[in-house]
PDB file of C-alpha atoms in Angstrom:
ATOM      1  CA  UNK A   1     -46.790  50.972 -46.667  1.00 40.00           C
ATOM      2  CA  UNK A   2     -44.985  47.669 -46.727  1.00 41.00           C
ATOM      3  CA  UNK A   3     -44.411  45.089 -49.403  1.00 48.00           C
ATOM      4  CA  UNK A   4     -45.170  41.394 -49.130  1.00 43.00           C
ATOM      5  CA  UNK A   5     -41.866  40.754 -47.382  1.00 41.00           C
ATOM      6  CA  UNK A   6     -42.682  43.335 -44.723  1.00 46.00           C
ATOM      7  CA  UNK A   7     -40.088  45.932 -45.736  1.00 48.00           C
ATOM      8  CA  UNK A   8     -40.777  49.603 -46.367  1.00 43.00           C
ATOM      9  CA  UNK A   9     -41.601  50.788 -49.886  1.00 41.00           C
ATOM     10  CA  UNK A  10     -39.865  54.122 -49.307  1.00 44.00           C
ATOM     11  CA  UNK A  11     -36.392  54.963 -50.621  1.00 44.00           C
ATOM     12  CA  UNK A  12     -34.760  52.381 -48.360  1.00 47.00           C
ATOM     13  CA  UNK A  13     -37.134  49.644 -49.460  1.00 50.00           C
ATOM     14  CA  UNK A  14     -36.412  46.238 -50.911  1.00 52.00           C
ATOM     15  CA  UNK A  15     -36.246  47.540 -54.494  1.00 52.00           C
ATOM     16  CA  UNK A  16     -33.449  50.040 -53.954  1.00 57.00           C
ATOM     17  CA  UNK A  17     -30.862  49.247 -56.657  1.00 56.00           C
ATOM     18  CA  UNK A  18     -32.178  45.684 -56.594  1.00 60.00           C
ATOM     19  CA  UNK A  19     -31.238  43.286 -59.396  1.00 60.00           C
ATOM     20  CA  UNK A  20     -32.873  39.993 -60.262  1.00 62.00           C
ATOM     21  CA  UNK A  21     -30.285  37.451 -61.358  1.00 61.00           C
ATOM     22  CA  UNK A  22     -31.894  35.813 -64.360  1.00 61.00           C
ATOM     23  CA  UNK A  23     -28.733  33.774 -64.992  1.00 58.00           C
ATOM     24  CA  UNK A  24     -28.275  32.322 -61.504  1.00 59.00           C
ATOM     25  CA  UNK A  25     -29.086  28.753 -62.615  1.00 58.00           C
ATOM     26  CA  UNK A  26     -27.114  28.941 -65.871  1.00 58.00           C
ATOM     27  CA  UNK A  27     -23.548  27.524 -65.763  1.00 56.00           C
ATOM     28  CA  UNK A  28     -20.727  29.933 -66.476  1.00 54.00           C
ATOM     29  CA  UNK A  29     -19.683  29.860 -70.095  1.00 55.00           C
ATOM     30  CA  UNK A  30     -16.119  29.808 -71.434  1.00 54.00           C
ATOM     31  CA  UNK A  31     -14.443  30.317 -68.076  1.00 53.00           C
ATOM     32  CA  UNK A  32     -15.509  28.036 -65.240  1.00 57.00           C
ATOM     33  CA  UNK A  33     -12.849  29.521 -62.954  1.00 71.00           C
ATOM     34  CA  UNK A  34     -14.512  32.942 -62.904  1.00 84.00           C
ATOM     35  CA  UNK A  35     -14.802  33.779 -59.209  1.00 90.00           C
ATOM     36  CA  UNK A  36     -15.686  37.480 -59.051  1.00 94.00           C
ATOM     37  CA  UNK A  37     -18.846  38.711 -57.362  1.00 94.00           C
ATOM     38  CA  UNK A  38     -20.501  42.091 -56.944  1.00 94.00           C
ATOM     39  CA  UNK A  39     -20.933  43.393 -53.396  1.00 95.00           C
ATOM     40  CA  UNK A  40     -23.235  46.243 -52.391  1.00 92.00           C
ATOM     41  CA  UNK A  41     -22.752  48.528 -49.387  1.00 93.00           C
ATOM     42  CA  UNK A  42     -25.294  50.527 -47.413  1.00 88.00           C
ATOM     43  CA  UNK A  43     -28.477  49.338 -49.140  1.00 76.00           C
ATOM     44  CA  UNK A  44     -26.989  49.487 -52.618  1.00 77.00           C
ATOM     45  CA  UNK A  45     -25.706  53.067 -52.420  1.00 78.00           C
ATOM     46  CA  UNK A  46     -22.250  51.800 -53.413  1.00 87.00           C
ATOM     47  CA  UNK A  47     -21.200  48.642 -55.253  1.00 90.00           C
ATOM     48  CA  UNK A  48     -17.858  47.069 -56.078  1.00 93.00           C
ATOM     49  CA  UNK A  49     -16.370  43.835 -57.419  1.00 96.00           C
ATOM     50  CA  UNK A  50     -14.423  41.351 -55.282  1.00 96.00           C
ATOM     51  CA  UNK A  51     -12.642  38.080 -55.938  1.00 95.00           C
ATOM     52  CA  UNK A  52     -13.826  34.961 -54.143  1.00 94.00           C
ATOM     53  CA  UNK A  53     -10.397  33.369 -54.340  1.00 91.00           C
ATOM     54  CA  UNK A  54     -11.139  30.815 -51.600  1.00 90.00           C
ATOM     55  CA  UNK A  55     -14.353  29.705 -53.386  1.00 90.00           C
ATOM     56  CA  UNK A  56     -16.525  30.328 -50.328  1.00 93.00           C
ATOM     57  CA  UNK A  57     -20.065  29.029 -50.801  1.00 92.00           C
ATOM     58  CA  UNK A  58     -22.069  32.259 -51.095  1.00 92.00           C
ATOM     59  CA  UNK A  59     -25.605  33.213 -52.097  1.00 91.00           C
ATOM     60  CA  UNK A  60     -27.335  36.487 -52.885  1.00 90.00           C
ATOM     61  CA  UNK A  61     -27.789  38.796 -49.851  1.00 91.00           C
ATOM     62  CA  UNK A  62     -25.125  36.957 -47.850  1.00 95.00           C
ATOM     63  CA  UNK A  63     -22.971  39.367 -45.842  1.00 97.00           C
ATOM     64  CA  UNK A  64     -19.260  39.147 -46.594  1.00 97.00           C
ATOM     65  CA  UNK A  65     -16.111  40.666 -45.136  1.00 97.00           C
ATOM     66  CA  UNK A  66     -13.965  42.196 -47.888  1.00 97.00           C
ATOM     67  CA  UNK A  67     -10.544  43.773 -48.119  1.00 95.00           C
ATOM     68  CA  UNK A  68     -10.221  47.552 -47.952  1.00 93.00           C
ATOM     69  CA  UNK A  69      -7.341  49.957 -48.440  1.00 89.00           C
ATOM     70  CA  UNK A  70      -7.063  49.987 -44.657  1.00 88.00           C
ATOM     71  CA  UNK A  71      -8.766  47.372 -42.521  1.00 92.00           C
ATOM     72  CA  UNK A  72     -11.872  45.644 -43.843  1.00 96.00           C
ATOM     73  CA  UNK A  73     -15.405  46.433 -44.948  1.00 96.00           C
ATOM     74  CA  UNK A  74     -18.692  44.518 -44.837  1.00 97.00           C
ATOM     75  CA  UNK A  75     -21.257  44.321 -47.621  1.00 96.00           C
ATOM     76  CA  UNK A  76     -23.935  42.134 -49.212  1.00 95.00           C
ATOM     77  CA  UNK A  77     -23.492  39.868 -52.197  1.00 95.00           C
ATOM     78  CA  UNK A  78     -25.670  41.466 -54.878  1.00 91.00           C
ATOM     79  CA  UNK A  79     -24.609  39.607 -58.050  1.00 90.00           C
ATOM     80  CA  UNK A  80     -22.671  36.517 -59.063  1.00 89.00           C
ATOM     81  CA  UNK A  81     -22.026  34.520 -62.218  1.00 85.00           C
ATOM     82  CA  UNK A  82     -22.658  35.740 -65.755  1.00 84.00           C
ATOM     83  CA  UNK A  83     -24.274  39.030 -64.732  1.00 86.00           C
ATOM     84  CA  UNK A  84     -21.048  40.064 -63.006  1.00 91.00           C
ATOM     85  CA  UNK A  85     -19.212  39.662 -66.304  1.00 89.00           C
ATOM     86  CA  UNK A  86     -21.752  41.928 -67.985  1.00 88.00           C
ATOM     87  CA  UNK A  87     -21.530  44.535 -65.235  1.00 89.00           C
ATOM     88  CA  UNK A  88     -17.724  44.559 -65.345  1.00 91.00           C
ATOM     89  CA  UNK A  89     -17.820  45.046 -69.109  1.00 90.00           C
ATOM     90  CA  UNK A  90     -20.375  47.832 -68.757  1.00 87.00           C
ATOM     91  CA  UNK A  91     -18.314  49.635 -66.108  1.00 87.00           C
ATOM     92  CA  UNK A  92     -15.048  48.907 -67.942  1.00 89.00           C
ATOM     93  CA  UNK A  93     -13.505  47.063 -64.986  1.00 90.00           C
ATOM     94  CA  UNK A  94     -10.619  44.797 -65.979  1.00 89.00           C
ATOM     95  CA  UNK A  95     -10.207  41.384 -64.383  1.00 87.00           C
ATOM     96  CA  UNK A  96      -6.820  42.184 -62.905  1.00 84.00           C
ATOM     97  CA  UNK A  97      -5.491  41.693 -59.326  1.00 78.00           C
ATOM     98  CA  UNK A  98      -4.703  45.418 -59.069  1.00 80.00           C
ATOM     99  CA  UNK A  99      -8.339  46.314 -59.770  1.00 84.00           C
ATOM    100  CA  UNK A 100     -10.174  43.743 -57.672  1.00 93.00           C
ATOM    101  CA  UNK A 101      -9.668  43.070 -53.970  1.00 95.00           C
ATOM    102  CA  UNK A 102     -10.450  39.769 -52.248  1.00 95.00           C
ATOM    103  CA  UNK A 103     -13.275  38.495 -50.087  1.00 96.00           C
ATOM    104  CA  UNK A 104     -11.840  37.637 -46.687  1.00 96.00           C
ATOM    105  CA  UNK A 105     -14.654  35.447 -45.342  1.00 95.00           C
ATOM    106  CA  UNK A 106     -18.382  35.198 -44.825  1.00 96.00           C
ATOM    107  CA  UNK A 107     -19.556  37.663 -42.174  1.00 96.00           C
ATOM    108  CA  UNK A 108     -20.554  36.345 -38.752  1.00 96.00           C
ATOM    109  CA  UNK A 109     -23.515  37.493 -36.676  1.00 96.00           C
ATOM    110  CA  UNK A 110     -21.079  39.513 -34.578  1.00 97.00           C
ATOM    111  CA  UNK A 111     -19.789  41.280 -37.718  1.00 96.00           C
ATOM    112  CA  UNK A 112     -23.339  42.133 -38.809  1.00 96.00           C
ATOM    113  CA  UNK A 113     -24.286  43.422 -35.343  1.00 96.00           C
ATOM    114  CA  UNK A 114     -21.231  45.703 -35.306  1.00 96.00           C
ATOM    115  CA  UNK A 115     -22.074  47.014 -38.777  1.00 96.00           C
ATOM    116  CA  UNK A 116     -25.653  47.758 -37.704  1.00 96.00           C
ATOM    117  CA  UNK A 117     -24.322  49.597 -34.660  1.00 96.00           C
ATOM    118  CA  UNK A 118     -22.141  51.802 -36.857  1.00 96.00           C
ATOM    119  CA  UNK A 119     -25.040  52.460 -39.248  1.00 95.00           C
ATOM    120  CA  UNK A 120     -27.125  53.654 -36.305  1.00 95.00           C
ATOM    121  CA  UNK A 121     -24.463  56.249 -35.465  1.00 95.00           C
ATOM    122  CA  UNK A 122     -24.413  57.811 -38.934  1.00 95.00           C
ATOM    123  CA  UNK A 123     -27.494  60.046 -38.655  1.00 93.00           C
ATOM    124  CA  UNK A 124     -26.369  61.717 -35.438  1.00 95.00           C
ATOM    125  CA  UNK A 125     -22.875  62.080 -36.875  1.00 96.00           C
ATOM    126  CA  UNK A 126     -24.322  63.692 -40.021  1.00 95.00           C
ATOM    127  CA  UNK A 127     -26.032  66.399 -37.950  1.00 96.00           C
ATOM    128  CA  UNK A 128     -22.795  67.231 -36.120  1.00 96.00           C
ATOM    129  CA  UNK A 129     -20.795  67.157 -39.362  1.00 96.00           C
ATOM    130  CA  UNK A 130     -23.108  69.690 -41.007  1.00 95.00           C
ATOM    131  CA  UNK A 131     -22.872  72.016 -38.004  1.00 96.00           C
ATOM    132  CA  UNK A 132     -19.060  71.923 -38.080  1.00 96.00           C
ATOM    133  CA  UNK A 133     -18.978  72.634 -41.837  1.00 95.00           C
ATOM    134  CA  UNK A 134     -21.429  75.525 -41.419  1.00 95.00           C
ATOM    135  CA  UNK A 135     -19.370  77.045 -38.571  1.00 95.00           C
ATOM    136  CA  UNK A 136     -16.341  77.037 -40.888  1.00 95.00           C
ATOM    137  CA  UNK A 137     -18.390  78.893 -43.545  1.00 93.00           C
ATOM    138  CA  UNK A 138     -17.607  76.278 -46.179  1.00 93.00           C
ATOM    139  CA  UNK A 139     -19.588  76.334 -49.419  1.00 90.00           C
ATOM    140  CA  UNK A 140     -20.516  72.659 -49.318  1.00 92.00           C
ATOM    141  CA  UNK A 141     -23.219  70.276 -48.161  1.00 92.00           C
ATOM    142  CA  UNK A 142     -22.558  67.019 -46.344  1.00 93.00           C
ATOM    143  CA  UNK A 143     -25.111  64.669 -47.880  1.00 91.00           C
ATOM    144  CA  UNK A 144     -24.292  61.302 -46.354  1.00 92.00           C
ATOM    145  CA  UNK A 145     -21.833  59.449 -44.136  1.00 95.00           C
ATOM    146  CA  UNK A 146     -20.828  55.816 -44.507  1.00 95.00           C
ATOM    147  CA  UNK A 147     -18.922  53.909 -41.847  1.00 96.00           C
ATOM    148  CA  UNK A 148     -16.488  51.253 -42.968  1.00 96.00           C
ATOM    149  CA  UNK A 149     -17.402  47.796 -41.690  1.00 95.00           C
ATOM    150  CA  UNK A 150     -14.615  47.699 -39.105  1.00 94.00           C
ATOM    151  CA  UNK A 151     -15.531  51.160 -37.775  1.00 94.00           C
ATOM    152  CA  UNK A 152     -12.034  52.546 -38.315  1.00 94.00           C
ATOM    153  CA  UNK A 153     -12.955  54.911 -41.144  1.00 95.00           C
ATOM    154  CA  UNK A 154     -15.940  56.959 -42.291  1.00 96.00           C
ATOM    155  CA  UNK A 155     -16.505  58.431 -45.751  1.00 95.00           C
ATOM    156  CA  UNK A 156     -18.195  61.842 -45.867  1.00 96.00           C
ATOM    157  CA  UNK A 157     -20.022  62.422 -49.159  1.00 93.00           C
ATOM    158  CA  UNK A 158     -20.493  66.084 -50.042  1.00 93.00           C
ATOM    159  CA  UNK A 159     -21.737  68.276 -52.862  1.00 91.00           C
ATOM    160  CA  UNK A 160     -20.355  71.660 -53.834  1.00 90.00           C
ATOM    161  CA  UNK A 161     -20.395  73.893 -56.909  1.00 86.00           C
ATOM    162  CA  UNK A 162     -16.909  75.208 -56.114  1.00 86.00           C
ATOM    163  CA  UNK A 163     -13.592  73.827 -55.015  1.00 87.00           C
ATOM    164  CA  UNK A 164     -13.455  73.451 -51.235  1.00 87.00           C
ATOM    165  CA  UNK A 165     -10.431  73.625 -48.955  1.00 89.00           C
ATOM    166  CA  UNK A 166     -11.533  71.159 -46.288  1.00 88.00           C
ATOM    167  CA  UNK A 167      -8.192  70.610 -44.535  1.00 91.00           C
ATOM    168  CA  UNK A 168      -9.379  72.328 -41.350  1.00 95.00           C
ATOM    169  CA  UNK A 169     -12.704  70.517 -41.642  1.00 95.00           C
ATOM    170  CA  UNK A 170     -10.994  67.111 -41.735  1.00 95.00           C
ATOM    171  CA  UNK A 171      -8.958  68.042 -38.651  1.00 95.00           C
ATOM    172  CA  UNK A 172     -12.084  68.959 -36.736  1.00 96.00           C
ATOM    173  CA  UNK A 173     -13.922  65.848 -37.909  1.00 96.00           C
ATOM    174  CA  UNK A 174     -11.031  63.614 -36.829  1.00 95.00           C
ATOM    175  CA  UNK A 175     -10.937  65.342 -33.441  1.00 95.00           C
ATOM    176  CA  UNK A 176     -14.715  65.101 -32.957  1.00 95.00           C
ATOM    177  CA  UNK A 177     -15.352  61.561 -34.235  1.00 95.00           C
ATOM    178  CA  UNK A 178     -11.998  59.875 -33.416  1.00 94.00           C
ATOM    179  CA  UNK A 179     -11.799  57.949 -36.699  1.00 94.00           C
ATOM    180  CA  UNK A 180     -10.039  58.189 -40.037  1.00 95.00           C
ATOM    181  CA  UNK A 181     -11.872  60.621 -42.341  1.00 96.00           C
ATOM    182  CA  UNK A 182     -12.268  60.375 -46.111  1.00 95.00           C
ATOM    183  CA  UNK A 183     -13.951  63.196 -48.051  1.00 95.00           C
ATOM    184  CA  UNK A 184     -15.599  62.261 -51.357  1.00 92.00           C
ATOM    185  CA  UNK A 185     -17.300  64.742 -53.662  1.00 90.00           C
ATOM    186  CA  UNK A 186     -20.413  63.572 -55.501  1.00 85.00           C
ATOM    187  CA  UNK A 187     -22.942  65.144 -57.872  1.00 79.00           C
ATOM    188  CA  UNK A 188     -26.519  66.122 -57.075  1.00 71.00           C
ATOM    189  CA  UNK A 189     -27.973  62.981 -58.644  1.00 68.00           C
ATOM    190  CA  UNK A 190     -25.466  60.782 -56.823  1.00 70.00           C
ATOM    191  CA  UNK A 191     -26.550  62.467 -53.604  1.00 69.00           C
ATOM    192  CA  UNK A 192     -30.201  61.740 -54.412  1.00 66.00           C
ATOM    193  CA  UNK A 193     -29.261  58.122 -55.138  1.00 67.00           C
ATOM    194  CA  UNK A 194     -27.750  57.793 -51.658  1.00 69.00           C
ATOM    195  CA  UNK A 195     -30.398  59.547 -49.575  1.00 69.00           C
ATOM    196  CA  UNK A 196     -33.483  58.670 -51.675  1.00 69.00           C
ATOM    197  CA  UNK A 197     -36.712  60.620 -51.978  1.00 70.00           C
ATOM    198  CA  UNK A 198     -39.871  61.060 -54.020  1.00 75.00           C
ATOM    199  CA  UNK A 199     -39.998  62.647 -57.480  1.00 72.00           C
ATOM    200  CA  UNK A 200     -42.637  65.040 -58.867  1.00 73.00           C
ATOM    201  CA  UNK A 201     -44.254  61.988 -60.478  1.00 78.00           C
ATOM    202  CA  UNK A 202     -45.109  60.716 -57.000  1.00 76.00           C
ATOM    203  CA  UNK A 203     -42.845  57.705 -57.236  1.00 77.00           C
ATOM    204  CA  UNK A 204     -39.475  56.864 -55.718  1.00 71.00           C
ATOM    205  CA  UNK A 205     -36.568  58.649 -57.410  1.00 68.00           C
ATOM    206  CA  UNK A 206     -35.204  56.653 -60.351  1.00 71.00           C
ATOM    207  CA  UNK A 207     -31.599  57.198 -59.268  1.00 63.00           C
ATOM    208  CA  UNK A 208     -32.272  55.673 -55.845  1.00 63.00           C
ATOM    209  CA  UNK A 209     -34.369  52.728 -57.058  1.00 63.00           C
ATOM    210  CA  UNK A 210     -32.966  51.436 -60.350  1.00 63.00           C
ATOM    211  CA  UNK A 211     -30.931  54.007 -62.323  1.00 61.00           C
ATOM    212  CA  UNK A 212     -27.167  53.675 -61.826  1.00 60.00           C
ATOM    213  CA  UNK A 213     -25.743  55.522 -64.855  1.00 61.00           C
ATOM    214  CA  UNK A 214     -26.464  59.245 -65.051  1.00 58.00           C
ATOM    215  CA  UNK A 215     -26.490  60.632 -68.591  1.00 63.00           C
ATOM    216  CA  UNK A 216     -26.423  64.365 -69.253  1.00 65.00           C
ATOM    217  CA  UNK A 217     -29.808  66.077 -69.301  1.00 64.00           C
ATOM    218  CA  UNK A 218     -30.315  68.414 -72.257  1.00 70.00           C
ATOM    219  CA  UNK A 219     -31.713  71.933 -71.825  1.00 74.00           C
ATOM    220  CA  UNK A 220     -34.796  71.052 -73.872  1.00 77.00           C
ATOM    221  CA  UNK A 221     -35.492  68.028 -71.672  1.00 70.00           C
ATOM    222  CA  UNK A 222     -35.144  70.155 -68.526  1.00 68.00           C
ATOM    223  CA  UNK A 223     -37.574  72.742 -69.911  1.00 74.00           C
ATOM    224  CA  UNK A 224     -40.046  70.011 -70.898  1.00 73.00           C
ATOM    225  CA  UNK A 225     -39.981  68.703 -67.318  1.00 67.00           C
ATOM    226  CA  UNK A 226     -40.255  72.274 -65.978  1.00 69.00           C
ATOM    227  CA  UNK A 227     -36.987  71.923 -64.089  1.00 66.00           C
ATOM    228  CA  UNK A 228     -34.834  74.850 -63.028  1.00 65.00           C
ATOM    229  CA  UNK A 229     -31.909  75.438 -65.370  1.00 65.00           C
ATOM    230  CA  UNK A 230     -28.496  76.304 -63.959  1.00 62.00           C
ATOM    231  CA  UNK A 231     -27.194  79.301 -65.971  1.00 50.00           C
ATOM    232  CA  UNK A 232     -23.597  78.214 -65.300  1.00 48.00           C
TER     233      UNK A 232
END
């Protein structure tokens, strides 16, 4: 199926972590020098705040090049204005230079083409990564891989119930893929948010379409939904 805009209505559809900016036409209150925007990466699977210190003229869904710990990354502008203030307050992010990196510039067509090329490599890389982890008999599951916008680093998201010594794994990944490797552990619901899927209700998973904060699920709620309960 496809929506009116022609995109898929599956887990990578247009509504994945989408936000409608109700305040986009309302002037900023109190502080007219507020220049922080929210940027989403890989279809909304990850979001972060960045400072538009050069006051580049940007609109929602514009691709931007942003600073990273090493090199640069590329994402989409997902929020600006008053809603960013609310999101920062909700996530307890302080408006401080140490917490918020800068936007470098608006992305060019060449930047976007390179990013798309890296995204196309991720699925094949994921298959190889899982094989390597299985051959090392590690008690973990590689759920997703995300290339950085400049292609110099890839983040491997994994789930595991136990602590994992992945030093040998990182060595083999670096040797196989020839890039800088970052391992990041996530929970089961965070994994579902990244890869998407359909729930028992027949609709797209809440955590991959609109839910961003995962509260604890009580035992009674799990029983009511006939979910399996982890005895640990």
